[in-house]
PDB file of C-alpha atoms in Angstrom:
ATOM      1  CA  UNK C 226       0.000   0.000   0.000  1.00 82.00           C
ATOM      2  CA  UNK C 227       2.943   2.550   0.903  1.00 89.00           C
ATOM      3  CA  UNK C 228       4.611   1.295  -2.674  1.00 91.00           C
ATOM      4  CA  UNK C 229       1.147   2.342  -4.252  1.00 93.00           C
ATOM      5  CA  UNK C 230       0.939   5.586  -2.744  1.00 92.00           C
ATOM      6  CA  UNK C 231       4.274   6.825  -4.612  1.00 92.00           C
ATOM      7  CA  UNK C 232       3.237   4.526  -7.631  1.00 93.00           C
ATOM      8  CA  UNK C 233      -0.329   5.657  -8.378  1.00 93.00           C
ATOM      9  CA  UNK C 234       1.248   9.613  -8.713  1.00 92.00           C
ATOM     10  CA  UNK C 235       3.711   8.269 -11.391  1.00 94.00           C
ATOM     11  CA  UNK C 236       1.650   5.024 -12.802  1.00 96.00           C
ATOM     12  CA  UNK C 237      -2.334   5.004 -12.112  1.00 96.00           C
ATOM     13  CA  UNK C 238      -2.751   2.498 -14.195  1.00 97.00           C
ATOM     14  CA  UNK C 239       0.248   0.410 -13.430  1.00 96.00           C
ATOM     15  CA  UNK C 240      -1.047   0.884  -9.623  1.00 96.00           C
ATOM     16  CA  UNK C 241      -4.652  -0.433 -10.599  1.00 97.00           C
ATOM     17  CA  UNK C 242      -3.069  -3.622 -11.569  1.00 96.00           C
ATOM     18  CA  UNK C 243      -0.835  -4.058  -8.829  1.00 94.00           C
ATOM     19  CA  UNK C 244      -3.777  -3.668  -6.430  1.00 95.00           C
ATOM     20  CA  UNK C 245      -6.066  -6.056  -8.793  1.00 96.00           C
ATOM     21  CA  UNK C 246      -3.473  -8.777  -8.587  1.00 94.00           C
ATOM     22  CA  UNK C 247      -2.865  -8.234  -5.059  1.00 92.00           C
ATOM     23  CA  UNK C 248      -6.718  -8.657  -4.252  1.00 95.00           C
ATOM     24  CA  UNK C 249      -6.771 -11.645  -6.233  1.00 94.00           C
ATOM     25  CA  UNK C 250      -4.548 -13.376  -3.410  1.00 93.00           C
ATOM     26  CA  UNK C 251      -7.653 -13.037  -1.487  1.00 94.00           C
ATOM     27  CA  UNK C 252      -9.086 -15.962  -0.101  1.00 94.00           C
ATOM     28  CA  UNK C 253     -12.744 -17.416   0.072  1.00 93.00           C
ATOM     29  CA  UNK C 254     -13.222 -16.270   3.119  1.00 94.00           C
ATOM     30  CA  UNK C 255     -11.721 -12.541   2.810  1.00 95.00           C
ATOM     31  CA  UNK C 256      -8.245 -13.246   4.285  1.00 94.00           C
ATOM     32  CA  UNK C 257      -5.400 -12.213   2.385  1.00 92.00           C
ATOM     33  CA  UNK C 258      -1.872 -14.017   3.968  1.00 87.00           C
ATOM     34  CA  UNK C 259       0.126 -11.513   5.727  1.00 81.00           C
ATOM     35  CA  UNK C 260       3.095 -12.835   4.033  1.00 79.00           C
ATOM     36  CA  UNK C 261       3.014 -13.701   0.337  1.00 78.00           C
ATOM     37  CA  UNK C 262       5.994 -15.950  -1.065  1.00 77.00           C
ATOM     38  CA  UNK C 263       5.468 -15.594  -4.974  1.00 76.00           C
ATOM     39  CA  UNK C 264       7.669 -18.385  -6.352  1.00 80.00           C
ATOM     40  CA  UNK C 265      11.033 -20.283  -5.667  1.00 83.00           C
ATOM     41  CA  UNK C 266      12.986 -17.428  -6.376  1.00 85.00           C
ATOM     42  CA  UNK C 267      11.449 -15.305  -3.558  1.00 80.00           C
ATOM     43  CA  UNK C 268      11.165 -18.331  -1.317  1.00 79.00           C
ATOM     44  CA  UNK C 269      15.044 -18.700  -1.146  1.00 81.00           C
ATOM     45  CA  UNK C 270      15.382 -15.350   0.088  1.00 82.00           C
ATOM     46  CA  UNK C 271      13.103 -15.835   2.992  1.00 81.00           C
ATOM     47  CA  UNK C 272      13.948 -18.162   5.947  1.00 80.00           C
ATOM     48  CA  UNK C 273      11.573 -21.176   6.154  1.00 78.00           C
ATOM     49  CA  UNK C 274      10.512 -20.663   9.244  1.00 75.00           C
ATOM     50  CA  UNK C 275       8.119 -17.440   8.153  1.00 75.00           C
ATOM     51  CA  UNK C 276       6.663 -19.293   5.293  1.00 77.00           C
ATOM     52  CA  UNK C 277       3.264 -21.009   6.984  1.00 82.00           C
ATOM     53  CA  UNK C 278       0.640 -17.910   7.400  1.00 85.00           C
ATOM     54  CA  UNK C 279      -2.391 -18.530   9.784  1.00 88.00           C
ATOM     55  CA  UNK C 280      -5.662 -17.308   8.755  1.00 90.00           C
ATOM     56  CA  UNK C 281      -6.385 -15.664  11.451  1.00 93.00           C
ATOM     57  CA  UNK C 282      -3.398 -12.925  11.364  1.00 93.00           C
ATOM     58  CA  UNK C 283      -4.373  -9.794   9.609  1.00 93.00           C
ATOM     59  CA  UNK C 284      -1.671  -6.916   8.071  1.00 93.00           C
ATOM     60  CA  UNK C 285      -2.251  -3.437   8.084  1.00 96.00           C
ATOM     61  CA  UNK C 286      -4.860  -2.612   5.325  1.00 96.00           C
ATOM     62  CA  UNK C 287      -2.443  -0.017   3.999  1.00 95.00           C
ATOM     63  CA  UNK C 288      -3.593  -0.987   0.282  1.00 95.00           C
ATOM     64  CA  UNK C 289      -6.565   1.149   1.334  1.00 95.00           C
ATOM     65  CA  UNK C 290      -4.899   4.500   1.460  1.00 95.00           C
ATOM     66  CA  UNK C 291      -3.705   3.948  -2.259  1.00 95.00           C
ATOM     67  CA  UNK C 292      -7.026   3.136  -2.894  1.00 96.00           C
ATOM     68  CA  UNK C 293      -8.458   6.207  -1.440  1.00 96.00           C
ATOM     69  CA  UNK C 294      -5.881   8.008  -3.372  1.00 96.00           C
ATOM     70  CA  UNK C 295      -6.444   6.805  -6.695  1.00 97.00           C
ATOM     71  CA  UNK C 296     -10.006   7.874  -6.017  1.00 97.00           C
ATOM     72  CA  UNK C 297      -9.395  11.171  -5.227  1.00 97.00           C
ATOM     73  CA  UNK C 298      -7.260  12.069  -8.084  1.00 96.00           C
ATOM     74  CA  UNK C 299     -10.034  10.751 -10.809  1.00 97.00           C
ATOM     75  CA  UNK C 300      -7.891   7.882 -11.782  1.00 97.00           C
ATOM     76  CA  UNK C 301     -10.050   5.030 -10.129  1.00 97.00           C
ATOM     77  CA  UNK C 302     -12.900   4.142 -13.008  1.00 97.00           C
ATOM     78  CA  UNK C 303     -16.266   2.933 -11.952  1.00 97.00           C
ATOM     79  CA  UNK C 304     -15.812  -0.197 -13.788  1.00 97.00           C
ATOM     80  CA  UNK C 305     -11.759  -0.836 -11.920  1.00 97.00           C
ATOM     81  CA  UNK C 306     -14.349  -0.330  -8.593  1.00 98.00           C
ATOM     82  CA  UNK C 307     -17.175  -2.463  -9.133  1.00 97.00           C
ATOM     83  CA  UNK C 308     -14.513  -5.012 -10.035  1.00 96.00           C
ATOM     84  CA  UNK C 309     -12.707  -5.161  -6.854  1.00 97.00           C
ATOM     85  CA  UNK C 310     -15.577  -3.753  -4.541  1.00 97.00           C
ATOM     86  CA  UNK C 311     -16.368  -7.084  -3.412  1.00 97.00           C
ATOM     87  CA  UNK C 312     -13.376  -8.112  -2.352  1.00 97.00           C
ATOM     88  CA  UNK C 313     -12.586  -4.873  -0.561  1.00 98.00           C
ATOM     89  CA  UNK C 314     -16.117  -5.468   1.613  1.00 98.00           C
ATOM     90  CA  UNK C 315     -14.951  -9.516   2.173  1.00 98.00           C
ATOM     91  CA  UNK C 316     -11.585  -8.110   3.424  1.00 97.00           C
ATOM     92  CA  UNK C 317     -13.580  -5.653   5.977  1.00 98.00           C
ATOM     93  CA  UNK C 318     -15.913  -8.215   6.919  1.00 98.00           C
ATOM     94  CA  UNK C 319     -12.866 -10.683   7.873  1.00 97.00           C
ATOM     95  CA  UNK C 320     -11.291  -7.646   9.525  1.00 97.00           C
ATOM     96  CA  UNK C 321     -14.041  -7.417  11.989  1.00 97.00           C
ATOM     97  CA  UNK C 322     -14.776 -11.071  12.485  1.00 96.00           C
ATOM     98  CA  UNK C 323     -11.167 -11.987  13.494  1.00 96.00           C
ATOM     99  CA  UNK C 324      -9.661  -9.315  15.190  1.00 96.00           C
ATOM    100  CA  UNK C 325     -12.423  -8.270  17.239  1.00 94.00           C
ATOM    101  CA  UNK C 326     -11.528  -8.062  21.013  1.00 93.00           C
ATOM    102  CA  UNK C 327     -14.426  -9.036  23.398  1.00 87.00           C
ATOM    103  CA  UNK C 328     -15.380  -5.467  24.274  1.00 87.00           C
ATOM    104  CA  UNK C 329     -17.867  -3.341  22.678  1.00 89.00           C
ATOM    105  CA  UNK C 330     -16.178  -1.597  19.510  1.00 93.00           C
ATOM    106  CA  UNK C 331     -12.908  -2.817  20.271  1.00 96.00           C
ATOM    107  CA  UNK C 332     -10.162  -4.378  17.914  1.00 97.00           C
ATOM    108  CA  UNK C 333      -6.914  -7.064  18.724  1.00 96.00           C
ATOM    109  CA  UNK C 334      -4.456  -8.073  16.381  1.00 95.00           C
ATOM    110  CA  UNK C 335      -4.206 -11.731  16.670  1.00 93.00           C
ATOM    111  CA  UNK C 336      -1.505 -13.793  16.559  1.00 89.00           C
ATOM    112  CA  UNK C 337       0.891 -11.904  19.465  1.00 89.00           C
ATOM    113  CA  UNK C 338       3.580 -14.046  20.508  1.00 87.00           C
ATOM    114  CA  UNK C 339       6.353 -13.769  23.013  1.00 85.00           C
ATOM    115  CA  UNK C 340       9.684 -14.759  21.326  1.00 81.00           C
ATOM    116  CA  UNK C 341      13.290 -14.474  22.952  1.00 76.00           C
ATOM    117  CA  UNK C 342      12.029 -12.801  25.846  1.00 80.00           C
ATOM    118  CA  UNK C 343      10.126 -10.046  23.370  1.00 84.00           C
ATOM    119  CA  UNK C 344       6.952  -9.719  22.821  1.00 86.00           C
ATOM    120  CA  UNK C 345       5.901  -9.379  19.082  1.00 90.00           C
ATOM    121  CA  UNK C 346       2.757  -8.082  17.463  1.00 92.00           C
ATOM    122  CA  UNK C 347       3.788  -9.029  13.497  1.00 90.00           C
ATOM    123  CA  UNK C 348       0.287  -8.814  12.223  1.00 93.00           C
ATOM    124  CA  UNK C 349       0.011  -5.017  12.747  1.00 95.00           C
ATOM    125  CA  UNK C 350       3.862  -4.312  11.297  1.00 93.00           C
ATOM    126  CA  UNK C 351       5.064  -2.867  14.208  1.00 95.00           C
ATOM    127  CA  UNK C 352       6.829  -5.834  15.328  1.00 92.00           C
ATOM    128  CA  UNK C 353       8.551  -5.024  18.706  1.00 94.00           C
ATOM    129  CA  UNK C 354       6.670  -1.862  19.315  1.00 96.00           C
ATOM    130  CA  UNK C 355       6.061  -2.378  23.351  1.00 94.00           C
ATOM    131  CA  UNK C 356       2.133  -3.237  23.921  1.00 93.00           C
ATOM    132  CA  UNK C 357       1.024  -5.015  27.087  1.00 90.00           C
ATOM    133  CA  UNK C 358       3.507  -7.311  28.634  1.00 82.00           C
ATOM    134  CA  UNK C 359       0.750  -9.588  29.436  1.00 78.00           C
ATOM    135  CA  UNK C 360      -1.097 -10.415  26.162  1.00 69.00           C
ATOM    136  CA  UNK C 361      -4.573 -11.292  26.540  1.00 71.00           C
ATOM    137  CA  UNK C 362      -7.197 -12.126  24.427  1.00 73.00           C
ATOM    138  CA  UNK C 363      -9.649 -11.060  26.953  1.00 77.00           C
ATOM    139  CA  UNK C 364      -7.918  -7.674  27.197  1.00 86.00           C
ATOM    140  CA  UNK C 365      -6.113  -6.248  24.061  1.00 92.00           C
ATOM    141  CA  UNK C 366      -7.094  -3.848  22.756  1.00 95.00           C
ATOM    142  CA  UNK C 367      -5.409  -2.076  20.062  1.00 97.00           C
ATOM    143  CA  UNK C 368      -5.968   1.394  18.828  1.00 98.00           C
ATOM    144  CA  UNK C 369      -3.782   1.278  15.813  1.00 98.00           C
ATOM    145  CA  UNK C 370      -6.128  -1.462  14.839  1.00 98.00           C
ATOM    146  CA  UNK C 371      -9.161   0.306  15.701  1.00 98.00           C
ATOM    147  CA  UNK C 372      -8.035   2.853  13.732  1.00 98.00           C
ATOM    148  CA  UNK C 373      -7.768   1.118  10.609  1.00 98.00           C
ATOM    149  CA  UNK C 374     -10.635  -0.482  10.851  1.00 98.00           C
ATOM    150  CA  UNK C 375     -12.406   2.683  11.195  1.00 98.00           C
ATOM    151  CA  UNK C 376     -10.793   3.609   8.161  1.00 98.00           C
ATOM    152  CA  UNK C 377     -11.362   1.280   5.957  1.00 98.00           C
ATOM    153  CA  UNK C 378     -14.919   1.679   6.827  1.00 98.00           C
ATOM    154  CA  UNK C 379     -15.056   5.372   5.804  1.00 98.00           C
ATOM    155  CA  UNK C 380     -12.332   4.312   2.433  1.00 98.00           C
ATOM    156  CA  UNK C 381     -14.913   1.654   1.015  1.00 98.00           C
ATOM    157  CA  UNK C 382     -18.462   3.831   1.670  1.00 98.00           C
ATOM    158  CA  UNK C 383     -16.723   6.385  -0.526  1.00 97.00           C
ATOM    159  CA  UNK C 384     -15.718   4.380  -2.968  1.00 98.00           C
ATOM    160  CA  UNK C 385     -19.078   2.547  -2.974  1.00 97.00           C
ATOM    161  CA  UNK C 386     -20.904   5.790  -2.867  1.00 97.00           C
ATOM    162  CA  UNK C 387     -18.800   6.952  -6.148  1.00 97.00           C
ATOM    163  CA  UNK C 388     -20.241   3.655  -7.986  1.00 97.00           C
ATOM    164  CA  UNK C 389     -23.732   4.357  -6.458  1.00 96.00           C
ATOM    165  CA  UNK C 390     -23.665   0.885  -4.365  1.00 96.00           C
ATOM    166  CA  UNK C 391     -26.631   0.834  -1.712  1.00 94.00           C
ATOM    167  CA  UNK C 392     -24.055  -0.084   1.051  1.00 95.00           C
ATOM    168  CA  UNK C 393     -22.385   2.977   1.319  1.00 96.00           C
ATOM    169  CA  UNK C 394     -24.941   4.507   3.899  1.00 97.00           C
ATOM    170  CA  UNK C 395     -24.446   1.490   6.389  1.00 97.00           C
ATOM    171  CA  UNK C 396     -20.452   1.739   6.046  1.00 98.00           C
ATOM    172  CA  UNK C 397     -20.554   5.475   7.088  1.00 97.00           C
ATOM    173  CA  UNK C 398     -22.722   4.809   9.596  1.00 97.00           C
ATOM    174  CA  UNK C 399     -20.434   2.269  11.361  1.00 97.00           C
ATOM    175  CA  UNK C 400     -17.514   4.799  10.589  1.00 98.00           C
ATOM    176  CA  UNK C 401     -19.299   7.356  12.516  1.00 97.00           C
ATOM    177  CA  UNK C 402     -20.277   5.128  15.577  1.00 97.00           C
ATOM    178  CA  UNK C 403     -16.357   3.640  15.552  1.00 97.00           C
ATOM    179  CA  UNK C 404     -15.434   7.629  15.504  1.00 97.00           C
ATOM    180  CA  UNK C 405     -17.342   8.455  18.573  1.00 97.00           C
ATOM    181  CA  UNK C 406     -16.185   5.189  20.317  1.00 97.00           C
ATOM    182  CA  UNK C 407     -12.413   6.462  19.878  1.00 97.00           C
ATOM    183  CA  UNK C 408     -12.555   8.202  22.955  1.00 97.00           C
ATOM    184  CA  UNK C 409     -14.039   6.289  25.429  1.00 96.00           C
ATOM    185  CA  UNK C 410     -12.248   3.406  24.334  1.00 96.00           C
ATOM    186  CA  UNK C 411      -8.552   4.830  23.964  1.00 97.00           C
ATOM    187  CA  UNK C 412      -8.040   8.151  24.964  1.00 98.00           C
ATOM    188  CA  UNK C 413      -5.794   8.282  28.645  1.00 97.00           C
ATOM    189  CA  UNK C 414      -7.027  11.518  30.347  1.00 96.00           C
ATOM    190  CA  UNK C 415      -4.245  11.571  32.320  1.00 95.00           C
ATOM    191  CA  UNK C 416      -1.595  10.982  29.719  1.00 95.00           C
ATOM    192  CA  UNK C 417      -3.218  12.991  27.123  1.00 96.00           C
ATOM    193  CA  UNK C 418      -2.666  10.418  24.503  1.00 97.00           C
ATOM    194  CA  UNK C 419      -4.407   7.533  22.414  1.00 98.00           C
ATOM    195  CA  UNK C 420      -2.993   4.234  24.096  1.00 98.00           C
ATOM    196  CA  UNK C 421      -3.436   0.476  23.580  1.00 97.00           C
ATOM    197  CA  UNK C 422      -5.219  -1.504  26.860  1.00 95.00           C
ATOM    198  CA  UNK C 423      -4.529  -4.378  28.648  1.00 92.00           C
ATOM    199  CA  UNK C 424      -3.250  -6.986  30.990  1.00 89.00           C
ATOM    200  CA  UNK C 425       0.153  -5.293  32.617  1.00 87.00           C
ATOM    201  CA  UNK C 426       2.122  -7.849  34.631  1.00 81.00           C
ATOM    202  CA  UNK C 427       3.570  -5.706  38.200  1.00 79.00           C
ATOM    203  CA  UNK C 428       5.849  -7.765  40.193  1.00 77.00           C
ATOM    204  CA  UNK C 429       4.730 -10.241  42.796  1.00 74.00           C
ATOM    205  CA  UNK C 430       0.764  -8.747  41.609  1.00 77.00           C
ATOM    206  CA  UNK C 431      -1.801 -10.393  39.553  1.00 79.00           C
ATOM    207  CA  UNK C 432      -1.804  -8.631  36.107  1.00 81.00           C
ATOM    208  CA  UNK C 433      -4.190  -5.311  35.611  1.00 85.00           C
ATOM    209  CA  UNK C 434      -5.781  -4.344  33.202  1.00 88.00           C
ATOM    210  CA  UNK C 435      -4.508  -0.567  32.366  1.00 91.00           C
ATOM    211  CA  UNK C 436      -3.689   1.794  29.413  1.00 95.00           C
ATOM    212  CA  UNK C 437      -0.615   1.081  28.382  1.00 95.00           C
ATOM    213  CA  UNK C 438       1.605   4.285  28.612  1.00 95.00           C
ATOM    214  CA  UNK C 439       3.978   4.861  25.709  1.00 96.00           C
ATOM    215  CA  UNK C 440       4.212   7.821  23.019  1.00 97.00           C
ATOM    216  CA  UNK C 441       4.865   6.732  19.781  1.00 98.00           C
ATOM    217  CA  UNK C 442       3.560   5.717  16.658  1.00 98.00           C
ATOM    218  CA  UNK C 443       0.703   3.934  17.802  1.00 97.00           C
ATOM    219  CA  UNK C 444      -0.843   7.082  19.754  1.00 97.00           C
ATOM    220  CA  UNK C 445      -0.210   9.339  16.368  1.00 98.00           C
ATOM    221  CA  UNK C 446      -2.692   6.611  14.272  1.00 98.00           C
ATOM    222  CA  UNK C 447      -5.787   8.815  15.089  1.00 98.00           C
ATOM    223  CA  UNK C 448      -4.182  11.586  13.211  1.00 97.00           C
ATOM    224  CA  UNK C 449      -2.303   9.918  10.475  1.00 97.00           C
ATOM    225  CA  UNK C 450      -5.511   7.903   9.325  1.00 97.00           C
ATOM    226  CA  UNK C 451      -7.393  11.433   9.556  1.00 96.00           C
ATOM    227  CA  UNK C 452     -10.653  10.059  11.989  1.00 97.00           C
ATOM    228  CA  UNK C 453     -10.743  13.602  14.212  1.00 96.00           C
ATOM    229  CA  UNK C 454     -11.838  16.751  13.586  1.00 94.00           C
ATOM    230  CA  UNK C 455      -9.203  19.767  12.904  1.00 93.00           C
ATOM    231  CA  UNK C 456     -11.291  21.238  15.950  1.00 94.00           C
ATOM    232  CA  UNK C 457     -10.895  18.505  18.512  1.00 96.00           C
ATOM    233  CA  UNK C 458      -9.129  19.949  21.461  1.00 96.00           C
ATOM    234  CA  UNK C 459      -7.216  16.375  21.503  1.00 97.00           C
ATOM    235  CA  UNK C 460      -4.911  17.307  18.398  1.00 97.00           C
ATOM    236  CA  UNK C 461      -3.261  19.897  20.148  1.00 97.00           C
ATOM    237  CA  UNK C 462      -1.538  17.250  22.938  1.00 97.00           C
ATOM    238  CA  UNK C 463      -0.614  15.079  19.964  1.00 97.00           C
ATOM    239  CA  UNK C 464       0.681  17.395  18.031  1.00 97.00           C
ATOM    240  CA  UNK C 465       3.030  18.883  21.155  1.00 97.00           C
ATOM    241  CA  UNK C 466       4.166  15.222  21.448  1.00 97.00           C
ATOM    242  CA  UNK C 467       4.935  14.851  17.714  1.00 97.00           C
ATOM    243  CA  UNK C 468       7.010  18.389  17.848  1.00 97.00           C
ATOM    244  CA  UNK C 469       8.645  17.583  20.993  1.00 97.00           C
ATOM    245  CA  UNK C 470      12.881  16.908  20.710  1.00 97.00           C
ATOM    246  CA  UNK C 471      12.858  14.996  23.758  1.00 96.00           C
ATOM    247  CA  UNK C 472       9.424  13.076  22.987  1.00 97.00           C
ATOM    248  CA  UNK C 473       9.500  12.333  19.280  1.00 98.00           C
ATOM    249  CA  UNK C 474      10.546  14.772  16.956  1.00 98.00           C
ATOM    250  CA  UNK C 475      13.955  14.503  15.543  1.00 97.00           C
ATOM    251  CA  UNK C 476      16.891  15.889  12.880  1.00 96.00           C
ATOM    252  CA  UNK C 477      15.809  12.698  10.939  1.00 96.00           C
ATOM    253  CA  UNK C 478      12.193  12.703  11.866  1.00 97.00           C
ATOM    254  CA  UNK C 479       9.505  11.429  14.044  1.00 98.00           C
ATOM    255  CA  UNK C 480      10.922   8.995  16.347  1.00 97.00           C
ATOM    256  CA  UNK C 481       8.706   5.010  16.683  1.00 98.00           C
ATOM    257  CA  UNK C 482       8.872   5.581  20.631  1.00 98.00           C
ATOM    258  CA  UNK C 483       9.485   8.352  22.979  1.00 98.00           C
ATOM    259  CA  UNK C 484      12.399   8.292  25.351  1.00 97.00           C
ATOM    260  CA  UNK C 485      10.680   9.816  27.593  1.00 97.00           C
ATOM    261  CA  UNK C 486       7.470   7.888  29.454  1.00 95.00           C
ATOM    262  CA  UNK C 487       4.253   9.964  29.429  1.00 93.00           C
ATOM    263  CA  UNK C 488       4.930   9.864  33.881  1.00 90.00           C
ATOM    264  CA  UNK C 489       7.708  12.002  32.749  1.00 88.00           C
ATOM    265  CA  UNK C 490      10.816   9.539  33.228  1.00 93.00           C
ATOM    266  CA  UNK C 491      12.973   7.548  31.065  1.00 96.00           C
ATOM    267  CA  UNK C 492      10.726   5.056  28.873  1.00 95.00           C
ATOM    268  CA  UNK C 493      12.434   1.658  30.225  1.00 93.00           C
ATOM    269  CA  UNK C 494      11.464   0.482  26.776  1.00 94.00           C
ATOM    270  CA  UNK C 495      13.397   3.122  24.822  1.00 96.00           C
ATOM    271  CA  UNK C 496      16.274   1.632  22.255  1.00 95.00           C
ATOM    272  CA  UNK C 497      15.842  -1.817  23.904  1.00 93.00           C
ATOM    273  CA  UNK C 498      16.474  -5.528  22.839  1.00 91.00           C
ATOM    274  CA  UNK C 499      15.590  -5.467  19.071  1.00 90.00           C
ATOM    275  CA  UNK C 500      15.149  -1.900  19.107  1.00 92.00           C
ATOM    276  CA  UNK C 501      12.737  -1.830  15.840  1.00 91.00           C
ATOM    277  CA  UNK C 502      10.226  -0.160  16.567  1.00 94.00           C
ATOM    278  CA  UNK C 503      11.146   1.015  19.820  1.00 95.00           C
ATOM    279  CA  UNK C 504      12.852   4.709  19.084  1.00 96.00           C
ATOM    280  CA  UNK C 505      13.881   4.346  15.122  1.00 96.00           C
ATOM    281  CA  UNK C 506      12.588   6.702  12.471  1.00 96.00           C
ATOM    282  CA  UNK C 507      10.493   4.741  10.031  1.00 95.00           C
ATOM    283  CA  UNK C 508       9.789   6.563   6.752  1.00 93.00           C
ATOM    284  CA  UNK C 509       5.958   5.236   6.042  1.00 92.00           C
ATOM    285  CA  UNK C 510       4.733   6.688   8.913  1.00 94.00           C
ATOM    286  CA  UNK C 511       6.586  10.114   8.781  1.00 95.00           C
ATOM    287  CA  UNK C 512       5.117  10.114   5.013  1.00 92.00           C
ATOM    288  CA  UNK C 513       1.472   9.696   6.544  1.00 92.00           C
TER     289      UNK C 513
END
């Protein structure tokens, strides 16, 4: 989806067959394999042990933004979105049915595991990015995912609006009840930030569910998948974040995670074990 965003400015028709192709790895069922191993050539690059995908763990719908974008600059035909409008609304519908967490209007990405000590959250491509150190699937809950979600919702109502499809009421509806939801669900008054809940291990304590305090990419996805208002009073703490130096802002951009914890410390997770996602500029999300 990234590729496509540059692509589609250069290409639009190149990018409508990429993202044809790419739905056409779609299964009955709506799930498209987080990893796709296209021949014996690619296969020989990859290490064996990633090659089995599970059903059940998503990726980031990033195709969507491309999407979107073709859309918007007149260079997505009605007849390139009736072709892969079904697919899109399988891919939503598999979306919600397996990576919903138990609570109301709440989203998991499945498939966490704890590996060498480190907890990793591959479906949602921000592998070592620090999330509850107690995964639980009675607990997660992810805004980053919610957030997608969400957007794809509001994505494929405009593009099935722009084709005249009857479903595109029903998708902005649930778009607007997932946008009012955002808050209760996600927003820490006390941190001023969007943040993942769930199970948090203290020592020699049963685990608690809490928020789970970081700054970092994860807290920016309300405003980099555009679901508030340029009025909300809650852009103004995320921006300050974003344009801190000693939070994330940087010479070489916006930093994954925050030294700094939003109690005011040192974040103990800061440049730590793997250290992907946990402090190093990434250039998709500084292009969002």
């Amino acid at each position: 989806g990234f590729h496509q965003l540059l692509m589609s400015r250069w290409d639009p028709a190149g990018s409508r067959d990429v993202m044809v192709h790419w739905l056409a790895l779609m299964q009955e069922d709506g799930w498209i394999p987080r990893e796709n191993f296209i021949g014996p050539e690619t296969r020989r690059r990859i290490e064996a042990r990633w090659w089995t995908q599970f059903p059940e763990h998503a990726n980031p719908p990033t195709l969507l933004l491309a999407l979107e974008a073709l859309h918007d600059m007149g260079e997505a035909p009605p007849a390139f979105i009736k072709c892969i409008l079904p697919r899109l609304k399988a891919w939503l519908n598999w979306f919600k049915r397996t990576q919903q967490a138990p609570a109301l209007h709440s989203f998991k990405w499945s498939g966490r595991i704890k590996t060498e000590g480190i907890w990793h959250t591959l479906s949602s491509g921000l592998d070592d990015y620090p999330r509850a150190n107690a995964s639980s699937a009675a607990a997660d809950r992810h805004v980053d995912l919610f957030c997608w979600v969400a957007a794809m919702h509001k994505v494929i109502a405009k593009l099935s609006s722009s084709v005249g499809d009857s479903s595109s009421s029903s998708l902005l509806a649930t778009y607007r009840t997932l946008v009012s939801h955002l808050e209760p669900v996600h927003w820490n008054n006390e941190s001023r930030a969007f943040q993942d809940r769930g199970y948090i291990e203290f020592p020699d304590q049963q685990p608690q569910e809490e928020f789970v305090e970081h700054h970092g990419y994860v807290s920016l996805f309300p405003l980099l998948l555009q679901l508030l208002n340029s009025s909300d009073p809650k852009l103004l703490p995320i921006i300050q974040v974003m344009s801190d130096p000693q939070h994330l802002f940087s010479k070489a951009g916006l930093r994954s995670l925050s030294p700094r914890s939003p109690e005011g410390g040192p974040d103990s997770m800061y440049g730590t074990q793997e250290d992907y996602w946990r402090g190093e500029v990434l250039i998709k999300i500084n292009f969002l």
